[in-house]
Amino acid sequence: MGRRRSRPHFNFLPAKISRTRKLEEKNNLITITSIEECKELLIHKEEILEPQPECCIYRVPKDLRRINKAAYTPKVISIGPIHYGKDELADMELQKIRFKREFSKRISVEKWQEFITFIEKHEQYIRNCYEEKPKNQKIEFITMILYDAIFIIELFLRYFYRIECEFLLFKPRVRAAIRLDLQLLENQLPYFLIKGLYMLAFPETNPKAERYPPFFLLACLFFQDVMFDGIPEEVEVKHFTDLRRYILIRIHPKQSFGFPGSLPCAHRLQESGVNFKSASTECLLDLKFEKKMLRIPCFNVFKIPIWKVCELQIPRIQIVDGTECLIRNVMALEQCHYPMQTHVCNYIDLLDVLIDTEEDVNCLVEAGVISNHMGDNKTVADIINKLSLQISGSPSCYFEIVKGLKSHNDKSWNHAKATLRSVYFSNLWRGTATFCAIMLLFLTLIQTICSILQVV
């Protein structure tokens, strides 16, 4: 027979309290002491129940995880304590050892002790960065942190120097999987820790040492993709998920906040005369709503404005395999760490309002707002519609934009103008034909009037 597991020690009541409880039960008396025994002794008295100020790495809330568990779970490599020791990720532990040995060629033997001292000095701070306190013993915790951090540093350096023999980077599929795993909210090390070890290894003040690029530059280059273009100004982020969020909102304009309420979907807005246009900007969240004077194609040569139209400018977003995963983790971070600054959640919520069906995606694809690399447009509609599920509402930074769109849509005259434009002035030839027909009708009317006047 196998060994029986011992029950957790918090289930055993202290003898003195147990005798007190027996006495109370004998006298049929319920007191605060007996109440506390039933509930509060389940936790250690010294256990801290609230997150610490340093906390920035969270387990994804259960209601979000149930919607798409795979989007929050590492597939090839574990970083940090939350997914540490999982059998399905064990293969990469050998690669961490290999990378540690390769990294040894870049530094002196004495540096290793400096690394350990640095981690040991900040051990409690690092533990406090996790909402769910790591239960690892001291030696195990420091070992895990050291190997994970060195793996990331060596990986970034190998990517920067284009070491072609590195098979983890040479195979696009493996590289993409690692890149994605390193941006999952549950799969993080504190940024200050990795950067601190990097600066210990390659201090900028040492003129004799080989010059290595700044760590922030290495991280930005490694994570560059279709939603990450250009190198931003360096800031102190919490971790790599926070870096991704910073990239998305780095030049996000400050707008008024509020709760916008309902809004018609994209093709309904288009029927009311709203034009969708792909905006040329570095910030994915930089939407603009403008009113412009429309010049009908046949009048372009005369530069004559005919009527006002509303234009919603949305930066181009490419939907690829990893897009949903990245956005989900950034949204989870906002829900946990930035509950009053949920800019990415606001952006996705607005897209969710605009996109109800495949027809709405068609409108945005035709306008160049969405670049679909996922197959049919219905797939994109399904992805967008599920992203906002179980996301808590907060004042939206697009309040004024939604307010302007609703005001425009509520006016029936705008629908009539849009119908007139789409039916009679949708392109150069139709607009020219309409203009000629109007002129012919006008000339015919004048000729008729002149004929009547002559008879009279």
Short mmCIF file of C-alpha atoms in Angstrom, two decimals:
data_model
loop_
_atom_site.label_atom_id
_atom_site.label_comp_id
_atom_site.label_asym_id
_atom_site.label_seq_id
_atom_site.Cartn_x
_atom_site.Cartn_y
_atom_site.Cartn_z
CA MET A 1 0.00 0.00 0.00
CA GLY A 2 1.16 3.55 -0.70
CA ARG A 3 1.98 5.98 2.04
CA ARG A 4 -0.94 7.92 3.43
CA ARG A 5 -0.73 11.66 2.97
CA SER A 6 -0.58 13.63 6.19
CA ARG A 7 -3.35 16.14 6.61
CA PRO A 8 -2.42 19.83 6.38
CA HIS A 9 -1.24 21.11 9.74
CA PHE A 10 -3.83 23.88 9.82
CA ASN A 11 -6.59 21.28 10.27
CA PHE A 12 -5.24 20.34 13.69
CA LEU A 13 -6.56 22.54 16.48
CA PRO A 14 -4.34 23.58 19.42
CA ALA A 15 -5.03 21.47 22.49
CA LYS A 16 -6.01 24.42 24.68
CA ILE A 17 -8.52 25.72 22.16
CA SER A 18 -9.84 22.22 21.55
CA ARG A 19 -10.57 21.80 25.27
CA THR A 20 -12.30 25.19 25.28
CA ARG A 21 -14.41 24.15 22.34
CA LYS A 22 -15.37 20.87 23.99
CA LEU A 23 -16.41 22.77 27.09
CA GLU A 24 -18.50 25.20 25.03
CA GLU A 25 -20.15 22.33 23.16
CA LYS A 26 -20.94 20.63 26.48
CA ASN A 27 -22.60 23.80 27.74
CA ASN A 28 -24.34 24.30 24.38
CA LEU A 29 -22.63 27.70 24.02
CA ILE A 30 -21.37 29.37 20.82
CA THR A 31 -18.70 32.05 21.26
CA ILE A 32 -16.38 34.02 19.01
CA THR A 33 -13.62 31.55 19.91
CA SER A 34 -15.52 28.60 18.48
CA ILE A 35 -16.47 30.67 15.43
CA GLU A 36 -12.80 31.53 14.82
CA GLU A 37 -11.81 27.87 15.16
CA CYS A 38 -14.21 26.93 12.39
CA LYS A 39 -12.98 29.56 9.98
CA GLU A 40 -9.84 31.52 10.77
CA LEU A 41 -7.55 28.67 11.79
CA LEU A 42 -7.62 27.51 8.18
CA ILE A 43 -4.98 30.18 7.48
CA HIS A 44 -1.65 30.86 9.09
CA LYS A 45 -1.86 33.93 11.31
CA GLU A 46 1.29 35.38 9.73
CA GLU A 47 0.05 34.82 6.17
CA ILE A 48 -0.47 38.07 4.22
CA LEU A 49 -3.80 37.96 2.42
CA GLU A 50 -3.69 41.20 0.39
CA PRO A 51 -1.38 41.80 -2.59
CA GLN A 52 1.80 43.74 -1.85
CA PRO A 53 2.57 47.12 -3.49
CA GLU A 54 5.12 45.39 -5.77
CA CYS A 55 2.50 42.95 -7.12
CA CYS A 56 2.29 43.02 -10.93
CA ILE A 57 2.22 39.33 -12.03
CA TYR A 58 -1.14 37.62 -11.70
CA ARG A 59 -2.98 34.43 -12.36
CA VAL A 60 -5.55 35.18 -15.02
CA PRO A 61 -9.02 35.41 -13.43
CA LYS A 62 -10.93 32.13 -13.73
CA ASP A 63 -13.83 33.58 -15.71
CA LEU A 64 -11.41 34.88 -18.37
CA ARG A 65 -9.42 31.66 -18.44
CA ARG A 66 -12.54 29.56 -19.04
CA ILE A 67 -13.25 31.43 -22.29
CA ASN A 68 -9.89 30.49 -23.86
CA LYS A 69 -7.56 28.58 -21.54
CA ALA A 70 -4.93 28.04 -24.25
CA ALA A 71 -4.42 31.80 -24.71
CA TYR A 72 -3.02 32.14 -21.18
CA THR A 73 -1.05 28.88 -20.91
CA PRO A 74 2.59 28.54 -22.06
CA LYS A 75 3.10 25.94 -24.78
CA VAL A 76 6.86 25.41 -24.86
CA ILE A 77 8.59 27.17 -21.94
CA SER A 78 7.79 28.14 -18.35
CA ILE A 79 9.16 31.36 -16.88
CA GLY A 80 8.77 32.11 -13.18
CA PRO A 81 7.00 30.08 -10.49
CA ILE A 82 3.38 29.86 -11.69
CA HIS A 83 3.95 27.17 -14.37
CA TYR A 84 7.24 25.90 -12.95
CA GLY A 85 7.76 22.13 -13.00
CA LYS A 86 5.04 21.19 -15.49
CA ASP A 87 5.89 17.97 -17.33
CA GLU A 88 4.80 19.26 -20.75
CA LEU A 89 7.36 22.08 -20.50
CA ALA A 90 10.24 19.97 -19.20
CA ASP A 91 12.14 19.82 -22.51
CA MET A 92 13.03 23.50 -22.35
CA GLU A 93 14.64 23.08 -18.92
CA LEU A 94 17.55 21.37 -20.71
CA GLN A 95 17.80 24.34 -23.07
CA LYS A 96 18.00 26.67 -20.07
CA ILE A 97 21.02 24.70 -18.86
CA ARG A 98 22.59 24.93 -22.32
CA PHE A 99 22.01 28.67 -22.48
CA LYS A 100 23.48 29.12 -19.01
CA ARG A 101 26.66 27.34 -20.14
CA GLU A 102 26.82 29.45 -23.29
CA PHE A 103 26.32 32.61 -21.27
CA SER A 104 29.28 31.62 -19.06
CA LYS A 105 31.52 32.36 -22.06
CA ARG A 106 30.48 36.02 -21.93
CA ILE A 107 31.28 36.70 -18.27
CA SER A 108 33.85 35.92 -15.59
CA VAL A 109 33.34 33.20 -12.98
CA GLU A 110 33.00 35.84 -10.25
CA LYS A 111 29.92 37.26 -11.93
CA TRP A 112 27.87 34.23 -11.02
CA GLN A 113 28.22 34.97 -7.33
CA GLU A 114 27.21 38.59 -8.01
CA PHE A 115 24.09 37.31 -9.73
CA ILE A 116 23.18 35.06 -6.82
CA THR A 117 23.81 37.85 -4.31
CA PHE A 118 21.59 40.21 -6.35
CA ILE A 119 18.72 37.70 -6.49
CA GLU A 120 19.10 36.81 -2.81
CA LYS A 121 19.07 40.49 -1.83
CA HIS A 122 15.82 41.06 -3.74
CA GLU A 123 14.24 37.66 -3.03
CA GLN A 124 11.34 38.94 -0.94
CA TYR A 125 10.67 41.80 -3.35
CA ILE A 126 10.58 39.30 -6.25
CA ARG A 127 8.18 37.05 -4.34
CA ASN A 128 5.96 40.05 -3.63
CA CYS A 129 5.70 40.73 -7.37
CA TYR A 130 3.46 37.66 -7.65
CA GLU A 131 -0.16 37.86 -6.57
CA GLU A 132 0.00 34.18 -5.65
CA LYS A 133 3.04 33.94 -3.38
CA PRO A 134 5.60 31.35 -4.63
CA LYS A 135 5.88 28.36 -2.27
CA ASN A 136 9.37 27.33 -3.47
CA GLN A 137 12.11 26.99 -0.88
CA LYS A 138 14.91 29.58 -0.97
CA ILE A 139 17.51 27.54 -2.92
CA GLU A 140 14.92 26.24 -5.40
CA PHE A 141 13.47 29.72 -5.91
CA ILE A 142 16.85 31.38 -6.54
CA THR A 143 17.89 28.56 -8.90
CA MET A 144 14.67 28.86 -10.91
CA ILE A 145 14.94 32.66 -11.13
CA LEU A 146 18.61 32.57 -12.16
CA TYR A 147 18.20 30.02 -14.96
CA ASP A 148 15.05 31.68 -16.33
CA ALA A 149 16.61 35.15 -16.36
CA ILE A 150 19.85 33.99 -17.97
CA PHE A 151 17.90 32.07 -20.61
CA ILE A 152 16.03 35.26 -21.59
CA ILE A 153 19.20 37.37 -21.71
CA GLU A 154 21.12 34.83 -23.81
CA LEU A 155 18.11 34.35 -26.10
CA PHE A 156 17.85 38.08 -26.74
CA LEU A 157 21.58 38.37 -27.42
CA ARG A 158 21.54 35.45 -29.85
CA TYR A 159 18.60 36.99 -31.68
CA PHE A 160 20.30 40.41 -31.81
CA TYR A 161 23.59 39.03 -33.13
CA ARG A 162 21.77 36.68 -35.55
CA ILE A 163 23.50 33.50 -34.43
CA GLU A 164 22.27 31.30 -37.26
CA CYS A 165 23.25 28.00 -35.66
CA GLU A 166 20.77 28.60 -32.80
CA PHE A 167 17.96 26.19 -33.67
CA LEU A 168 15.49 27.82 -31.23
CA LEU A 169 15.66 30.94 -33.38
CA PHE A 170 16.32 29.38 -36.77
CA LYS A 171 12.96 27.57 -36.82
CA PRO A 172 10.21 30.20 -37.24
CA ARG A 173 7.59 27.99 -35.58
CA VAL A 174 9.67 27.45 -32.43
CA ARG A 175 10.77 31.09 -32.31
CA ALA A 176 7.16 32.29 -32.59
CA ALA A 177 6.03 29.94 -29.81
CA ILE A 178 8.79 31.12 -27.45
CA ARG A 179 8.10 34.78 -28.28
CA LEU A 180 4.42 34.28 -27.47
CA ASP A 181 5.09 32.38 -24.25
CA LEU A 182 7.39 35.14 -22.99
CA GLN A 183 4.50 37.64 -23.20
CA LEU A 184 1.90 35.66 -21.24
CA LEU A 185 0.80 37.32 -18.01
CA GLU A 186 1.30 34.21 -15.89
CA ASN A 187 4.71 33.48 -17.42
CA GLN A 188 6.76 36.46 -16.26
CA LEU A 189 9.77 37.55 -14.28
CA PRO A 190 9.93 41.13 -12.97
CA TYR A 191 11.60 43.34 -15.57
CA PHE A 192 13.88 45.02 -13.02
CA LEU A 193 15.37 41.63 -12.14
CA ILE A 194 16.36 40.66 -15.71
CA LYS A 195 17.63 44.15 -16.48
CA GLY A 196 19.56 44.21 -13.18
CA LEU A 197 21.37 40.96 -13.97
CA TYR A 198 22.08 42.19 -17.51
CA MET A 199 23.66 45.40 -16.19
CA LEU A 200 25.71 43.43 -13.67
CA ALA A 201 27.01 41.27 -16.52
CA PHE A 202 27.71 44.14 -18.91
CA PRO A 203 28.12 47.41 -16.95
CA GLU A 204 28.07 50.50 -19.14
CA THR A 205 30.76 52.14 -17.00
CA ASN A 206 33.39 49.51 -17.81
CA PRO A 207 35.35 50.83 -20.84
CA LYS A 208 37.33 47.62 -21.21
CA ALA A 209 34.29 45.39 -21.51
CA GLU A 210 32.69 44.56 -24.82
CA ARG A 211 29.91 47.02 -25.62
CA TYR A 212 26.51 45.36 -25.48
CA PRO A 213 23.28 47.07 -26.56
CA PRO A 214 20.82 48.34 -23.92
CA PHE A 215 18.53 45.63 -22.61
CA PHE A 216 15.38 47.60 -23.49
CA LEU A 217 16.51 47.67 -27.13
CA LEU A 218 17.11 43.90 -27.09
CA ALA A 219 13.62 43.28 -25.71
CA CYS A 220 11.91 45.58 -28.23
CA LEU A 221 13.73 44.02 -31.19
CA PHE A 222 12.89 40.50 -30.05
CA PHE A 223 9.17 41.23 -29.64
CA GLN A 224 8.69 43.30 -32.80
CA ASP A 225 5.77 42.10 -34.93
CA VAL A 226 2.77 43.42 -36.85
CA MET A 227 1.49 45.25 -33.75
CA PHE A 228 4.91 46.52 -32.71
CA ASP A 229 6.71 48.79 -35.14
CA GLY A 230 9.63 51.05 -34.25
CA ILE A 231 11.67 51.43 -31.06
CA PRO A 232 9.92 53.59 -28.47
CA GLU A 233 11.50 55.72 -25.79
CA GLU A 234 12.73 53.58 -22.88
CA VAL A 235 10.51 53.37 -19.82
CA GLU A 236 10.50 51.16 -16.74
CA VAL A 237 7.89 48.51 -17.39
CA LYS A 238 6.78 45.81 -14.94
CA HIS A 239 7.45 42.83 -17.23
CA PHE A 240 7.12 41.80 -20.88
CA THR A 241 3.30 41.75 -20.87
CA ASP A 242 3.45 45.30 -19.57
CA LEU A 243 5.96 46.12 -22.31
CA ARG A 244 3.46 44.92 -24.92
CA ARG A 245 0.78 47.13 -23.36
CA TYR A 246 3.14 50.11 -23.36
CA ILE A 247 3.84 49.57 -27.07
CA LEU A 248 0.12 49.58 -27.83
CA ILE A 249 -0.71 52.76 -25.90
CA ARG A 250 2.60 54.67 -25.92
CA ILE A 251 1.30 57.72 -27.82
CA HIS A 252 -2.35 57.19 -27.06
CA PRO A 253 -3.98 60.66 -27.01
CA LYS A 254 -5.58 61.82 -23.77
CA GLN A 255 -9.31 62.01 -24.37
CA SER A 256 -12.37 62.50 -22.20
CA PHE A 257 -13.63 59.46 -20.36
CA GLY A 258 -17.17 58.21 -19.83
CA PHE A 259 -19.59 55.34 -20.37
CA PRO A 260 -20.65 55.58 -24.03
CA GLY A 261 -23.58 53.16 -24.10
CA SER A 262 -24.85 51.40 -27.22
CA LEU A 263 -23.77 52.07 -30.80
CA PRO A 264 -24.84 50.61 -34.17
CA CYS A 265 -22.48 48.17 -35.88
CA ALA A 266 -20.14 49.12 -38.72
CA HIS A 267 -22.38 48.45 -41.71
CA ARG A 268 -25.29 50.32 -40.04
CA LEU A 269 -23.03 53.29 -39.44
CA GLN A 270 -21.91 53.07 -43.04
CA GLU A 271 -25.55 53.24 -44.11
CA SER A 272 -25.88 56.48 -42.15
CA GLY A 273 -22.96 57.98 -44.07
CA VAL A 274 -20.00 57.20 -41.80
CA ASN A 275 -16.84 56.51 -43.80
CA PHE A 276 -14.24 54.14 -42.37
CA LYS A 277 -10.62 54.89 -43.16
CA SER A 278 -7.30 53.31 -42.26
CA ALA A 279 -5.31 55.84 -40.21
CA SER A 280 -1.57 56.18 -40.62
CA THR A 281 -0.26 56.30 -37.05
CA GLU A 282 2.18 54.37 -34.88
CA CYS A 283 -0.37 53.86 -32.11
CA LEU A 284 -2.96 51.13 -32.65
CA LEU A 285 -5.37 52.82 -30.25
CA ASP A 286 -5.26 56.27 -31.86
CA LEU A 287 -8.78 56.50 -33.33
CA LYS A 288 -10.17 59.78 -34.66
CA PHE A 289 -13.65 60.91 -35.63
CA GLU A 290 -13.76 63.85 -38.07
CA LYS A 291 -16.31 65.66 -40.20
CA LYS A 292 -15.14 66.51 -43.70
CA MET A 293 -16.57 68.16 -46.78
CA LEU A 294 -17.22 65.57 -49.50
CA ARG A 295 -16.19 66.29 -53.08
CA ILE A 296 -18.17 64.14 -55.51
CA PRO A 297 -15.86 62.52 -58.13
CA CYS A 298 -17.31 64.34 -61.12
CA PHE A 299 -16.70 67.70 -59.43
CA ASN A 300 -13.15 66.97 -58.31
CA VAL A 301 -11.72 68.98 -61.18
CA PHE A 302 -13.53 72.05 -59.82
CA LYS A 303 -12.67 71.32 -56.15
CA ILE A 304 -16.27 72.02 -55.18
CA PRO A 305 -17.38 70.57 -51.81
CA ILE A 306 -20.92 69.20 -51.88
CA TRP A 307 -21.83 68.07 -48.33
CA LYS A 308 -20.32 67.04 -45.05
CA VAL A 309 -19.49 63.43 -44.25
CA CYS A 310 -18.29 61.80 -41.05
CA GLU A 311 -15.08 59.80 -41.12
CA LEU A 312 -13.91 57.33 -38.47
CA GLN A 313 -10.15 56.84 -38.79
CA ILE A 314 -8.93 53.56 -37.29
CA PRO A 315 -5.27 52.42 -37.38
CA ARG A 316 -4.73 49.28 -39.43
CA ILE A 317 -4.72 46.07 -37.40
CA GLN A 318 -3.43 42.76 -38.75
CA ILE A 319 -5.20 39.68 -37.39
CA VAL A 320 -2.71 36.79 -37.32
CA ASP A 321 -2.41 33.58 -35.30
CA GLY A 322 -0.96 35.20 -32.18
CA THR A 323 -3.05 38.38 -32.15
CA GLU A 324 -5.85 37.04 -29.94
CA CYS A 325 -3.39 35.59 -27.43
CA LEU A 326 -1.40 38.83 -27.06
CA ILE A 327 -4.47 41.03 -26.75
CA ARG A 328 -6.10 38.68 -24.23
CA ASN A 329 -3.06 38.78 -21.94
CA VAL A 330 -2.77 42.57 -22.12
CA MET A 331 -6.49 42.86 -21.34
CA ALA A 332 -6.09 40.49 -18.38
CA LEU A 333 -3.20 42.65 -17.12
CA GLU A 334 -5.38 45.75 -17.34
CA GLN A 335 -8.20 44.04 -15.49
CA CYS A 336 -5.86 43.03 -12.67
CA HIS A 337 -3.34 45.89 -12.51
CA TYR A 338 -4.79 48.92 -14.34
CA PRO A 339 -8.54 48.72 -13.57
CA MET A 340 -9.04 52.46 -14.14
CA GLN A 341 -6.76 52.71 -17.19
CA THR A 342 -8.14 49.95 -19.38
CA HIS A 343 -7.22 51.58 -22.69
CA VAL A 344 -6.75 48.31 -24.60
CA CYS A 345 -10.01 46.93 -23.14
CA ASN A 346 -11.75 50.15 -24.28
CA TYR A 347 -10.32 49.69 -27.78
CA ILE A 348 -11.46 46.07 -28.04
CA ASP A 349 -14.87 46.98 -26.61
CA LEU A 350 -15.31 49.58 -29.37
CA LEU A 351 -14.27 47.05 -32.03
CA ASP A 352 -16.73 44.58 -30.52
CA VAL A 353 -19.51 47.15 -30.83
CA LEU A 354 -18.58 47.89 -34.45
CA ILE A 355 -18.32 44.20 -35.37
CA ASP A 356 -21.37 42.02 -34.93
CA THR A 357 -21.24 39.85 -38.03
CA GLU A 358 -19.11 38.95 -41.01
CA GLU A 359 -20.73 41.85 -42.91
CA ASP A 360 -19.19 44.33 -40.46
CA VAL A 361 -15.75 42.78 -40.90
CA ASN A 362 -16.21 43.11 -44.67
CA CYS A 363 -16.77 46.86 -44.26
CA LEU A 364 -13.58 47.29 -42.24
CA VAL A 365 -11.53 45.02 -44.51
CA GLU A 366 -12.64 46.97 -47.58
CA ALA A 367 -11.69 50.21 -45.81
CA GLY A 368 -8.21 48.84 -45.07
CA VAL A 369 -8.76 48.91 -41.29
CA ILE A 370 -8.47 45.13 -40.83
CA SER A 371 -5.93 42.93 -42.55
CA ASN A 372 -7.21 39.38 -42.17
CA HIS A 373 -4.65 36.55 -42.17
CA MET A 374 -6.99 34.09 -40.45
CA GLY A 375 -9.06 32.92 -43.42
CA ASP A 376 -12.68 33.98 -43.77
CA ASN A 377 -14.00 37.16 -42.18
CA LYS A 378 -16.43 35.24 -39.97
CA THR A 379 -13.42 33.93 -38.00
CA VAL A 380 -12.32 37.49 -37.29
CA ALA A 381 -15.85 38.44 -36.19
CA ASP A 382 -15.92 35.47 -33.78
CA ILE A 383 -12.52 36.41 -32.30
CA ILE A 384 -13.48 40.05 -31.72
CA ASN A 385 -16.88 39.14 -30.25
CA LYS A 386 -15.31 36.82 -27.66
CA LEU A 387 -12.48 39.13 -26.57
CA SER A 388 -14.75 41.36 -24.47
CA LEU A 389 -16.52 38.52 -22.65
CA GLN A 390 -16.19 38.80 -18.84
CA ILE A 391 -14.31 42.11 -19.15
CA SER A 392 -15.36 44.58 -16.46
CA GLY A 393 -16.47 47.94 -17.70
CA SER A 394 -14.61 51.16 -16.98
CA PRO A 395 -14.86 54.74 -18.27
CA SER A 396 -13.98 54.58 -21.96
CA CYS A 397 -11.36 56.84 -23.53
CA TYR A 398 -13.48 56.75 -26.72
CA PHE A 399 -16.51 58.37 -25.07
CA GLU A 400 -16.49 61.46 -27.33
CA ILE A 401 -15.99 59.36 -30.48
CA VAL A 402 -18.95 57.13 -29.66
CA LYS A 403 -21.02 60.16 -28.70
CA GLY A 404 -20.30 61.77 -32.09
CA LEU A 405 -21.12 58.57 -34.00
CA LYS A 406 -24.42 58.14 -32.15
CA SER A 407 -25.40 61.75 -32.77
CA HIS A 408 -24.69 61.34 -36.49
CA ASN A 409 -26.55 58.02 -36.74
CA ASP A 410 -29.66 59.33 -34.97
CA LYS A 411 -30.33 61.95 -37.68
CA SER A 412 -32.54 60.51 -40.44
CA TRP A 413 -31.28 63.12 -42.92
CA ASN A 414 -27.81 61.55 -42.73
CA HIS A 415 -29.27 58.19 -43.77
CA ALA A 416 -31.02 59.83 -46.73
CA LYS A 417 -27.83 61.58 -47.83
CA ALA A 418 -25.87 58.33 -47.52
CA THR A 419 -28.41 56.50 -49.66
CA LEU A 420 -28.30 59.24 -52.27
CA ARG A 421 -24.52 59.14 -52.35
CA SER A 422 -24.28 55.34 -52.53
CA VAL A 423 -26.94 55.01 -55.24
CA TYR A 424 -26.12 57.98 -57.49
CA PHE A 425 -22.54 59.03 -56.67
CA SER A 426 -20.73 55.86 -55.64
CA ASN A 427 -18.03 56.21 -58.34
CA LEU A 428 -16.79 58.54 -61.07
CA TRP A 429 -18.91 57.08 -63.89
CA ARG A 430 -22.12 56.85 -61.93
CA GLY A 431 -21.61 60.33 -60.53
CA THR A 432 -20.93 61.73 -64.01
CA ALA A 433 -24.02 59.96 -65.40
CA THR A 434 -26.13 61.35 -62.57
CA PHE A 435 -24.78 64.85 -63.15
CA CYS A 436 -25.47 64.61 -66.89
CA ALA A 437 -29.00 63.35 -66.21
CA ILE A 438 -29.64 66.27 -63.85
CA MET A 439 -28.27 68.73 -66.41
CA LEU A 440 -30.40 67.16 -69.15
CA LEU A 441 -33.47 67.36 -66.94
CA PHE A 442 -32.65 70.97 -66.11
CA LEU A 443 -32.16 71.92 -69.80
CA THR A 444 -35.36 70.09 -70.77
CA LEU A 445 -37.22 72.02 -68.08
CA ILE A 446 -35.83 75.34 -69.37
CA GLN A 447 -36.77 74.42 -72.97
CA THR A 448 -40.30 73.55 -71.86
CA ILE A 449 -40.68 76.82 -70.00
CA CYS A 450 -39.38 78.76 -73.00
CA SER A 451 -41.83 76.97 -75.32
CA ILE A 452 -44.73 77.81 -73.01
CA LEU A 453 -43.67 81.47 -72.85
CA GLN A 454 -43.50 81.67 -76.66
CA VAL A 455 -47.00 80.25 -77.01
CA VAL A 456 -48.34 82.69 -74.46
#
